[in-house]
CSV table of N, CA and C in Angstrom, one decimal:
chain,number,residue,atom,x,y,z
A,1,MET,N,65.0,64.5,14.1
A,1,MET,CA,64.5,65.5,14.7
A,1,MET,C,64.3,66.6,13.8
A,2,LEU,N,63.1,67.5,13.9
A,2,LEU,CA,62.9,68.5,12.9
A,2,LEU,C,63.8,69.8,13.6
A,3,GLU,N,64.4,70.4,12.7
A,3,GLU,CA,65.2,71.6,13.2
A,3,GLU,C,64.2,72.9,13.1
A,4,ARG,N,64.3,73.5,14.2
A,4,ARG,CA,63.4,74.5,14.4
A,4,ARG,C,63.8,75.8,13.6
A,5,SER,N,62.9,76.4,12.8
A,5,SER,CA,63.2,77.8,12.2
A,5,SER,C,63.5,78.9,13.2
A,6,LYS,N,64.5,79.7,12.7
A,6,LYS,CA,64.8,80.8,13.6
A,6,LYS,C,64.5,82.0,13.0
A,7,LYS,N,63.4,81.9,12.2
A,7,LYS,CA,62.9,83.1,11.5
A,7,LYS,C,62.2,84.2,12.5
A,8,THR,N,62.3,85.3,12.2
A,8,THR,CA,61.5,86.4,13.1
A,8,THR,C,60.1,86.5,12.7
A,9,LEU,N,59.4,87.2,13.6
A,9,LEU,CA,58.0,87.6,13.1
A,9,LEU,C,58.0,88.4,11.7
A,10,ALA,N,58.9,89.2,11.6
A,10,ALA,CA,58.8,90.1,10.4
A,10,ALA,C,59.2,89.3,9.3
A,11,GLU,N,60.1,88.1,9.4
A,11,GLU,CA,60.3,87.4,8.3
A,11,GLU,C,59.0,86.4,7.7
A,12,TYR,N,58.4,86.1,8.8
A,12,TYR,CA,57.0,85.4,8.4
A,12,TYR,C,55.9,86.4,7.9
A,13,ASN,N,56.2,87.6,8.1
A,13,ASN,CA,55.2,88.6,7.8
A,13,ASN,C,54.2,88.6,8.8
A,14,ILE,N,54.2,88.4,10.0
A,14,ILE,CA,53.3,88.3,11.1
A,14,ILE,C,53.4,89.6,11.8
A,15,PRO,N,52.4,90.4,11.9
A,15,PRO,CA,52.5,91.7,12.6
A,15,PRO,C,52.3,91.4,14.1
A,16,LEU,N,53.0,92.2,15.0
A,16,LEU,CA,53.0,92.1,16.5
A,16,LEU,C,51.7,92.6,16.6
A,17,THR,N,50.8,92.0,17.6
A,17,THR,CA,49.5,92.5,17.7
A,17,THR,C,49.4,92.8,19.3
A,18,SER,N,50.1,92.3,20.2
A,18,SER,CA,50.0,92.7,21.7
A,18,SER,C,51.5,92.5,22.2
A,19,HIS,N,51.6,93.3,23.4
A,19,HIS,CA,52.8,93.3,24.2
A,19,HIS,C,52.3,93.1,25.7
A,20,GLN,N,53.0,92.4,26.4
A,20,GLN,CA,52.6,92.1,27.9
A,20,GLN,C,53.7,92.6,28.8
A,21,PRO,N,53.7,93.9,29.1
A,21,PRO,CA,54.9,94.5,29.9
A,21,PRO,C,54.3,94.6,31.3
A,22,ARG,N,55.2,94.7,32.3
A,22,ARG,CA,54.8,94.9,33.7
A,22,ARG,C,54.6,96.3,33.9
A,23,TYR,N,53.5,96.8,34.5
A,23,TYR,CA,53.1,98.2,34.6
A,23,TYR,C,52.3,98.3,35.8
A,24,SER,N,52.6,99.3,36.5
A,24,SER,CA,51.8,99.9,37.8
A,24,SER,C,52.2,101.3,38.1
A,25,LEU,N,51.6,101.8,39.2
A,25,LEU,CA,51.9,103.1,39.7
A,25,LEU,C,53.6,103.0,40.1
A,26,LEU,N,54.0,101.9,40.5
A,26,LEU,CA,55.3,101.8,40.9
A,26,LEU,C,56.3,101.3,39.8
A,27,GLN,N,55.8,100.8,38.9
A,27,GLN,CA,56.7,100.2,37.6
A,27,GLN,C,56.3,101.0,36.4
A,28,ARG,N,56.9,102.0,36.1
A,28,ARG,CA,56.3,102.8,34.9
A,28,ARG,C,57.5,102.9,33.9
A,29,SER,N,58.4,102.2,33.8
A,29,SER,CA,59.5,102.2,32.8
A,29,SER,C,59.1,102.2,31.3
A,30,ILE,N,58.0,101.6,31.1
A,30,ILE,CA,57.4,101.3,29.7
A,30,ILE,C,56.8,102.8,29.2
A,31,GLU,N,56.7,103.6,30.1
A,31,GLU,CA,56.2,104.9,29.6
A,31,GLU,C,57.1,105.7,28.6
A,32,GLN,N,58.4,105.5,28.8
A,32,GLN,CA,59.5,106.3,28.1
A,32,GLN,C,59.4,105.7,26.5
A,33,GLU,N,59.6,104.5,26.4
A,33,GLU,CA,59.7,104.1,24.9
A,33,GLU,C,58.6,103.1,24.5
A,34,GLU,N,58.4,102.0,25.3
A,34,GLU,CA,57.5,101.0,24.9
A,34,GLU,C,56.0,101.5,24.5
A,35,LEU,N,55.6,102.2,25.6
A,35,LEU,CA,54.2,102.7,25.4
A,35,LEU,C,54.0,103.5,24.0
A,36,PRO,N,54.9,104.4,24.0
A,36,PRO,CA,54.8,105.3,22.7
A,36,PRO,C,54.8,104.5,21.4
A,37,TRP,N,55.9,103.6,21.6
A,37,TRP,CA,56.0,102.8,20.3
A,37,TRP,C,54.7,101.9,20.0
A,38,THR,N,54.3,101.3,21.0
A,38,THR,CA,53.1,100.3,20.8
A,38,THR,C,51.8,101.2,20.4
A,39,ILE,N,51.8,102.5,20.8
A,39,ILE,CA,50.7,103.2,20.4
A,39,ILE,C,50.7,103.6,19.0
A,40,ASN,N,51.9,104.1,18.6
A,40,ASN,CA,52.3,104.3,17.2
A,40,ASN,C,52.0,103.3,16.2
A,41,GLU,N,52.3,102.1,16.7
A,41,GLU,CA,52.2,100.8,15.9
A,41,GLU,C,51.0,100.2,16.1
A,42,ASN,N,50.0,100.7,16.9
A,42,ASN,CA,48.7,100.1,17.1
A,42,ASN,C,48.8,98.7,17.7
A,43,VAL,N,49.6,98.4,18.7
A,43,VAL,CA,50.0,97.2,19.3
A,43,VAL,C,49.3,97.4,20.7
A,44,ALA,N,48.5,96.3,21.0
A,44,ALA,CA,47.8,96.4,22.3
A,44,ALA,C,48.7,96.2,23.4
A,45,ASN,N,48.5,96.6,24.6
A,45,ASN,CA,49.4,96.5,25.8
A,45,ASN,C,48.3,95.8,26.9
A,46,ILE,N,48.8,94.5,27.3
A,46,ILE,CA,48.0,93.7,28.1
A,46,ILE,C,49.1,93.8,29.2
A,47,VAL,N,48.9,94.7,30.3
A,47,VAL,CA,49.7,94.9,31.3
A,47,VAL,C,49.7,93.8,32.5
A,48,TYR,N,50.8,93.5,33.2
A,48,TYR,CA,50.5,92.6,34.3
A,48,TYR,C,51.0,93.4,35.5
A,49,SER,N,50.7,92.8,36.7
A,49,SER,CA,51.1,93.2,38.1
A,49,SER,C,50.6,94.7,38.3
A,50,PRO,N,49.6,95.2,38.0
A,50,PRO,CA,49.1,96.5,38.2
A,50,PRO,C,48.8,96.9,39.7
A,51,ILE,N,48.9,96.0,40.6
A,51,ILE,CA,48.9,96.3,42.0
A,51,ILE,C,50.3,95.9,42.6
A,52,GLY,N,51.2,96.0,41.9
A,52,GLY,CA,52.7,95.8,42.4
A,52,GLY,C,52.8,94.6,43.3
A,53,GLN,N,52.6,93.5,42.7
A,53,GLN,CA,52.4,92.1,43.6
A,53,GLN,C,52.1,92.5,45.0
A,54,GLY,N,51.0,93.0,45.2
A,54,GLY,CA,50.4,93.2,46.4
A,54,GLY,C,50.7,94.7,47.1
A,55,LEU,N,51.9,95.3,46.9
A,55,LEU,CA,52.3,96.4,47.5
A,55,LEU,C,51.4,97.5,47.4
A,56,LEU,N,50.5,97.6,46.4
A,56,LEU,CA,49.5,98.7,46.2
A,56,LEU,C,48.1,98.5,46.7
A,57,THR,N,48.1,97.3,47.4
A,57,THR,CA,46.8,97.0,48.2
A,57,THR,C,46.5,97.9,49.4
A,58,GLY,N,47.7,98.2,50.1
A,58,GLY,CA,47.5,99.0,51.5
A,58,GLY,C,47.8,98.0,52.4
A,59,LYS,N,47.8,96.7,52.2
A,59,LYS,CA,47.8,95.7,53.3
A,59,LYS,C,49.2,95.1,53.6
A,60,VAL,N,50.2,95.5,52.8
A,60,VAL,CA,51.6,95.1,53.0
A,60,VAL,C,52.2,96.0,54.3
A,61,SER,N,52.2,95.5,55.4
A,61,SER,CA,52.5,96.4,56.6
A,61,SER,C,54.1,96.4,56.8
A,62,LEU,N,54.4,97.3,57.4
A,62,LEU,CA,55.9,97.4,57.7
A,62,LEU,C,56.5,96.2,58.4
A,63,GLU,N,55.5,95.5,59.3
A,63,GLU,CA,56.0,94.5,60.0
A,63,GLU,C,56.0,93.2,59.3
A,64,ARG,N,55.6,93.0,58.0
A,64,ARG,CA,55.4,91.7,57.3
A,64,ARG,C,56.8,91.4,57.1
A,65,ILE,N,57.2,90.0,57.1
A,65,ILE,CA,58.3,89.4,56.8
A,65,ILE,C,57.9,88.4,55.9
A,66,PHE,N,58.5,88.5,54.6
A,66,PHE,CA,58.4,87.5,53.5
A,66,PHE,C,59.3,86.3,53.6
A,67,PRO,N,58.8,85.2,53.5
A,67,PRO,CA,59.7,84.0,53.5
A,67,PRO,C,60.9,84.1,52.4
A,68,THR,N,62.0,83.3,52.6
A,68,THR,CA,63.1,83.4,51.8
A,68,THR,C,62.8,83.0,50.5
A,69,ASP,N,61.8,82.1,50.2
A,69,ASP,CA,61.6,81.6,49.1
A,69,ASP,C,60.5,82.5,48.4
A,70,ASP,N,60.2,83.5,48.9
A,70,ASP,CA,59.2,84.6,48.2
A,70,ASP,C,60.2,85.5,47.7
A,71,GLY,N,60.1,85.7,46.2
A,71,GLY,CA,60.8,86.8,45.5
A,71,GLY,C,60.8,88.2,46.2
A,72,ARG,N,59.7,88.5,46.9
A,72,ARG,CA,59.6,89.8,47.6
A,72,ARG,C,60.5,90.2,48.6
A,73,SER,N,61.1,88.9,49.2
A,73,SER,CA,62.2,89.1,50.2
A,73,SER,C,63.4,89.7,49.9
A,74,ARG,N,63.5,89.5,48.5
A,74,ARG,CA,64.9,90.3,48.0
A,74,ARG,C,64.5,91.6,47.1
A,75,ASP,N,63.3,91.9,47.0
A,75,ASP,CA,62.9,93.0,45.8
A,75,ASP,C,63.0,94.2,46.8
A,76,PRO,N,63.8,95.2,46.3
A,76,PRO,CA,64.0,96.4,46.9
A,76,PRO,C,62.9,97.2,47.1
A,77,ALA,N,61.9,97.0,46.4
A,77,ALA,CA,60.5,97.8,46.4
A,77,ALA,C,59.8,97.3,47.7
A,78,PHE,N,60.3,96.1,48.3
A,78,PHE,CA,59.5,95.7,49.4
A,78,PHE,C,60.3,95.8,50.7
A,79,SER,N,61.3,96.7,50.6
A,79,SER,CA,62.1,97.1,51.8
A,79,SER,C,61.1,97.8,52.8
A,80,GLN,N,61.5,97.9,53.9
A,80,GLN,CA,60.7,98.6,54.9
A,80,GLN,C,60.6,100.0,54.5
A,81,GLU,N,61.7,100.7,54.2
A,81,GLU,CA,61.7,102.0,53.9
A,81,GLU,C,60.8,102.4,52.6
A,82,ASN,N,60.8,101.4,51.5
A,82,ASN,CA,59.9,101.7,50.5
A,82,ASN,C,58.5,101.3,50.6
A,83,ARG,N,58.2,100.5,51.4
A,83,ARG,CA,56.8,100.0,52.0
A,83,ARG,C,56.3,101.5,52.5
A,84,LYS,N,57.0,101.7,53.4
A,84,LYS,CA,56.5,103.1,54.3
A,84,LYS,C,56.2,104.3,53.1
A,85,LYS,N,57.0,104.3,52.1
A,85,LYS,CA,56.9,105.5,51.2
A,85,LYS,C,55.4,105.1,50.4
A,86,VAL,N,55.4,103.9,50.1
A,86,VAL,CA,54.0,103.3,49.3
A,86,VAL,C,52.7,103.7,50.2
A,87,LEU,N,52.8,103.3,51.7
A,87,LEU,CA,51.9,103.5,52.5
A,87,LEU,C,51.4,104.9,52.6
A,88,ASP,N,52.5,105.6,52.7
A,88,ASP,CA,52.3,107.1,52.8
A,88,ASP,C,51.6,107.8,51.5
A,89,ALA,N,52.0,107.2,50.4
A,89,ALA,CA,51.4,107.9,49.1
A,89,ALA,C,49.9,107.2,49.0
A,90,LEU,N,49.6,106.0,49.4
A,90,LEU,CA,48.3,105.5,49.4
A,90,LEU,C,47.5,106.4,50.3
A,91,GLU,N,48.0,106.6,51.4
A,91,GLU,CA,47.2,107.6,52.6
A,91,GLU,C,46.8,109.0,51.8
A,92,GLU,N,47.8,109.5,51.0
A,92,GLU,CA,47.4,110.7,50.3
A,92,GLU,C,46.4,110.5,49.3
A,93,ILE,N,46.0,109.5,48.9
A,93,ILE,CA,44.9,109.4,48.0
A,93,ILE,C,43.6,108.6,48.6
A,94,GLN,N,43.6,108.4,49.9
A,94,GLN,CA,42.6,107.7,50.6
A,94,GLN,C,41.3,108.3,50.1
A,95,ASP,N,41.3,109.6,50.3
A,95,ASP,CA,39.9,110.5,49.9
A,95,ASP,C,39.3,109.9,48.5
A,96,LEU,N,40.2,109.6,47.3
A,96,LEU,CA,39.8,109.3,46.1
A,96,LEU,C,39.0,107.9,46.2
A,97,CYS,N,39.7,107.0,47.2
A,97,CYS,CA,38.8,105.7,47.4
A,97,CYS,C,37.5,106.1,48.0
A,98,GLU,N,37.5,107.1,48.8
A,98,GLU,CA,36.1,107.4,49.3
A,98,GLU,C,35.2,107.9,48.2
A,99,THR,N,35.8,108.8,47.5
A,99,THR,CA,35.0,109.5,46.4
A,99,THR,C,34.4,108.4,45.4
A,100,TYR,N,35.2,107.4,45.1
A,100,TYR,CA,34.9,106.5,43.9
A,100,TYR,C,34.3,105.2,44.7
A,101,LYS,N,34.2,105.1,45.9
A,101,LYS,CA,33.7,104.1,46.8
A,101,LYS,C,34.4,102.8,46.3
A,102,CYS,N,35.6,102.8,46.5
A,102,CYS,CA,36.6,101.8,45.9
A,102,CYS,C,37.7,101.5,47.0
A,103,THR,N,38.5,100.3,46.8
A,103,THR,CA,39.6,100.2,47.4
A,103,THR,C,41.0,100.5,46.7
A,104,PHE,N,42.1,100.6,47.4
A,104,PHE,CA,43.2,100.8,46.8
A,104,PHE,C,43.7,99.9,45.5
A,105,VAL,N,43.3,98.7,45.7
A,105,VAL,CA,43.3,97.6,44.7
A,105,VAL,C,42.5,98.3,43.3
A,106,GLN,N,41.4,98.5,43.6
A,106,GLN,CA,40.6,98.9,42.4
A,106,GLN,C,41.1,100.2,41.9
A,107,LEU,N,41.5,101.2,42.7
A,107,LEU,CA,42.1,102.5,42.2
A,107,LEU,C,43.3,102.4,41.5
A,108,SER,N,44.2,101.3,41.9
A,108,SER,CA,45.5,101.2,41.1
A,108,SER,C,45.3,100.5,39.9
A,109,ILE,N,44.4,99.5,39.9
A,109,ILE,CA,44.1,98.8,38.5
A,109,ILE,C,43.4,99.8,37.6
A,110,ALA,N,42.3,100.7,38.2
A,110,ALA,CA,41.8,101.6,37.2
A,110,ALA,C,42.7,102.6,36.6
A,111,TRP,N,43.7,103.0,37.5
A,111,TRP,CA,44.5,104.1,37.0
A,111,TRP,C,45.4,103.5,36.0
A,112,CYS,N,45.7,102.1,35.9
A,112,CYS,CA,46.4,101.4,34.8
A,112,CYS,C,45.7,101.3,33.6
A,113,ILE,N,44.3,100.8,33.6
A,113,ILE,CA,43.6,100.7,32.5
A,113,ILE,C,43.1,102.0,32.0
A,114,HIS,N,43.1,103.1,32.7
A,114,HIS,CA,42.9,104.3,32.1
A,114,HIS,C,44.0,105.0,31.3
A,115,GLN,N,45.2,104.5,31.3
A,115,GLN,CA,46.4,105.1,30.6
A,115,GLN,C,46.3,104.8,29.2
A,116,ARG,N,46.6,105.9,28.4
A,116,ARG,CA,46.7,105.7,26.9
A,116,ARG,C,47.7,104.5,26.6
A,117,GLY,N,47.0,103.6,25.6
A,117,GLY,CA,47.9,102.5,25.0
A,117,GLY,C,47.5,101.2,25.9
A,118,VAL,N,47.1,101.3,27.0
A,118,VAL,CA,46.7,100.1,28.0
A,118,VAL,C,45.5,99.6,27.5
A,119,THR,N,45.5,98.4,27.1
A,119,THR,CA,44.3,97.9,26.6
A,119,THR,C,43.5,97.0,27.7
A,120,SER,N,44.4,96.3,28.6
A,120,SER,CA,43.7,95.5,29.6
A,120,SER,C,44.8,95.2,30.5
A,121,ALA,N,44.4,94.7,31.9
A,121,ALA,CA,45.4,94.3,32.8
A,121,ALA,C,45.2,92.9,33.4
A,122,ILE,N,46.2,92.3,33.6
A,122,ILE,CA,46.2,90.8,34.3
A,122,ILE,C,46.4,91.2,35.7
A,123,VAL,N,45.3,90.8,36.6
A,123,VAL,CA,45.7,90.9,37.9
A,123,VAL,C,45.3,89.6,38.5
A,124,GLY,N,46.4,89.3,39.4
A,124,GLY,CA,46.4,88.1,40.3
A,124,GLY,C,45.3,88.1,41.5
A,125,ALA,N,44.8,87.0,41.7
A,125,ALA,CA,43.7,86.8,42.7
A,125,ALA,C,43.9,85.5,43.5
A,126,ARG,N,44.0,85.6,44.6
A,126,ARG,CA,44.0,84.2,45.4
A,126,ARG,C,42.9,83.6,45.9
A,127,THR,N,41.5,84.4,45.9
A,127,THR,CA,40.5,83.9,46.4
A,127,THR,C,39.3,84.6,45.3
A,128,PRO,N,38.3,83.9,45.2
A,128,PRO,CA,37.0,84.6,44.5
A,128,PRO,C,36.7,85.9,44.8
A,129,GLU,N,36.9,86.3,46.1
A,129,GLU,CA,36.4,87.7,46.4
A,129,GLU,C,37.5,88.5,45.9
A,130,GLN,N,38.6,88.4,45.9
A,130,GLN,CA,39.7,89.2,45.2
A,130,GLN,C,39.4,89.4,43.8
A,131,ALA,N,39.1,88.3,43.1
A,131,ALA,CA,38.8,88.3,41.8
A,131,ALA,C,37.8,89.4,41.4
A,132,ILE,N,36.6,89.3,42.2
A,132,ILE,CA,35.4,90.1,42.2
A,132,ILE,C,35.7,91.5,42.3
A,133,GLU,N,36.7,91.6,43.4
A,133,GLU,CA,37.2,93.1,43.7
A,133,GLU,C,37.9,93.6,42.5
A,134,ASN,N,38.6,92.8,42.0
A,134,ASN,CA,39.7,93.3,40.9
A,134,ASN,C,38.7,93.5,39.7
A,135,ALA,N,37.9,92.8,39.4
A,135,ALA,CA,36.8,93.2,38.4
A,135,ALA,C,36.1,94.4,38.5
A,136,ARG,N,35.8,94.8,39.5
A,136,ARG,CA,35.1,96.1,39.8
A,136,ARG,C,35.9,97.3,39.3
A,137,ALA,N,37.2,97.1,39.4
A,137,ALA,CA,38.0,98.3,38.9
A,137,ALA,C,37.6,98.8,37.5
A,138,SER,N,37.1,97.8,36.5
A,138,SER,CA,36.9,98.2,35.3
A,138,SER,C,35.6,98.9,35.0
A,139,GLN,N,34.8,99.1,36.3
A,139,GLN,CA,33.5,99.9,36.3
A,139,GLN,C,33.9,101.3,36.7
A,140,LEU,N,35.2,101.6,37.2
A,140,LEU,CA,35.4,103.0,37.6
A,140,LEU,C,35.7,103.8,36.6
A,141,ASN,N,35.2,105.0,36.6
A,141,ASN,CA,35.3,105.9,35.4
A,141,ASN,C,36.1,107.2,36.2
A,142,LEU,N,37.5,107.1,36.3
A,142,LEU,CA,38.1,108.2,36.8
A,142,LEU,C,38.2,109.4,36.1
A,143,ARG,N,38.1,110.5,36.8
A,143,ARG,CA,38.1,111.8,36.1
A,143,ARG,C,39.7,112.1,35.8
A,144,GLN,N,39.9,112.8,34.9
A,144,GLN,CA,41.2,113.1,34.5
A,144,GLN,C,42.1,113.9,35.5
A,145,MET,N,41.3,114.8,36.2
A,145,MET,CA,42.3,115.4,37.3
A,145,MET,C,42.6,114.5,38.3
A,146,ASP,N,41.9,113.5,38.6
A,146,ASP,CA,42.1,112.5,39.6
A,146,ASP,C,43.2,111.4,39.2
A,147,ILE,N,43.3,111.1,37.8
A,147,ILE,CA,44.2,110.2,37.3
A,147,ILE,C,45.5,111.2,37.4
A,148,GLU,N,45.6,112.4,37.2
A,148,GLU,CA,46.7,113.3,37.1
A,148,GLU,C,47.3,113.4,38.7
A,149,ARG,N,46.3,113.5,39.5
A,149,ARG,CA,46.8,113.5,40.9
A,149,ARG,C,47.5,112.1,41.4
A,150,ILE,N,46.8,111.0,41.0
A,150,ILE,CA,47.4,109.8,41.3
A,150,ILE,C,48.8,109.8,40.7
A,151,THR,N,48.8,110.1,39.5
A,151,THR,CA,50.2,109.9,38.8
A,151,THR,C,51.2,110.8,39.5
A,152,LYS,N,50.9,111.9,39.8
A,152,LYS,CA,51.8,113.0,40.5
A,152,LYS,C,52.2,112.3,41.8
A,153,THR,N,51.3,111.8,42.6
A,153,THR,CA,51.6,111.2,43.9
A,153,THR,C,52.7,110.3,43.9
A,154,PHE,N,52.4,109.4,42.9
A,154,PHE,CA,53.4,108.1,42.8
A,154,PHE,C,54.6,108.3,42.0
A,155,THR,N,54.6,109.5,41.1
A,155,THR,CA,55.9,109.6,40.4
A,155,THR,C,57.1,109.5,41.1
A,156,PRO,N,57.3,110.0,42.4
A,156,PRO,CA,58.7,109.9,43.1
A,156,PRO,C,58.9,108.5,43.4
A,157,LEU,N,57.9,107.6,43.3
A,157,LEU,CA,58.1,106.0,43.7
A,157,LEU,C,58.4,105.3,42.4
A,158,ALA,N,58.0,105.9,41.3
A,158,ALA,CA,58.0,105.1,40.0
A,158,ALA,C,59.3,104.4,39.8
A,159,ASN,N,59.3,103.2,39.5
A,159,ASN,CA,60.4,102.3,39.2
A,159,ASN,C,61.2,102.2,40.5
A,160,LEU,N,60.5,101.7,41.7
A,160,LEU,CA,61.2,101.5,43.0
A,160,LEU,C,62.3,100.4,42.7
């Protein structure tokens, strides 16, 4: 049996070209160190979960109960208290959905891909319609003042 090499990328002289962190309006811990480092080192950020496992869709009601085999049933972000906070924050930016003629899903994705250092976003879809809805987010051209408003609205909920 061949022994696997334990060399690091640096030892092979292979530069890191991309990073795949979790990132959304609700999960922003990468803003402190990871994003600044990747921007400085010219490393792409291909973020995942920009709609917070569905929490930013506006469709996760307070009454919804997740099966025990669904990780969201144990995730504090999905507690009824936190779902209420997210729904309230989404309501605060509902007018932006009307302005941009988009859904909360599209606005959440667009916010992510408008962030400095974010190259693209991986967004889950269960149906062809969801995939089409998600893709439309790339066509939104958010104004800086709206990005700042969205950021401010969700900052108290960052890193639930």
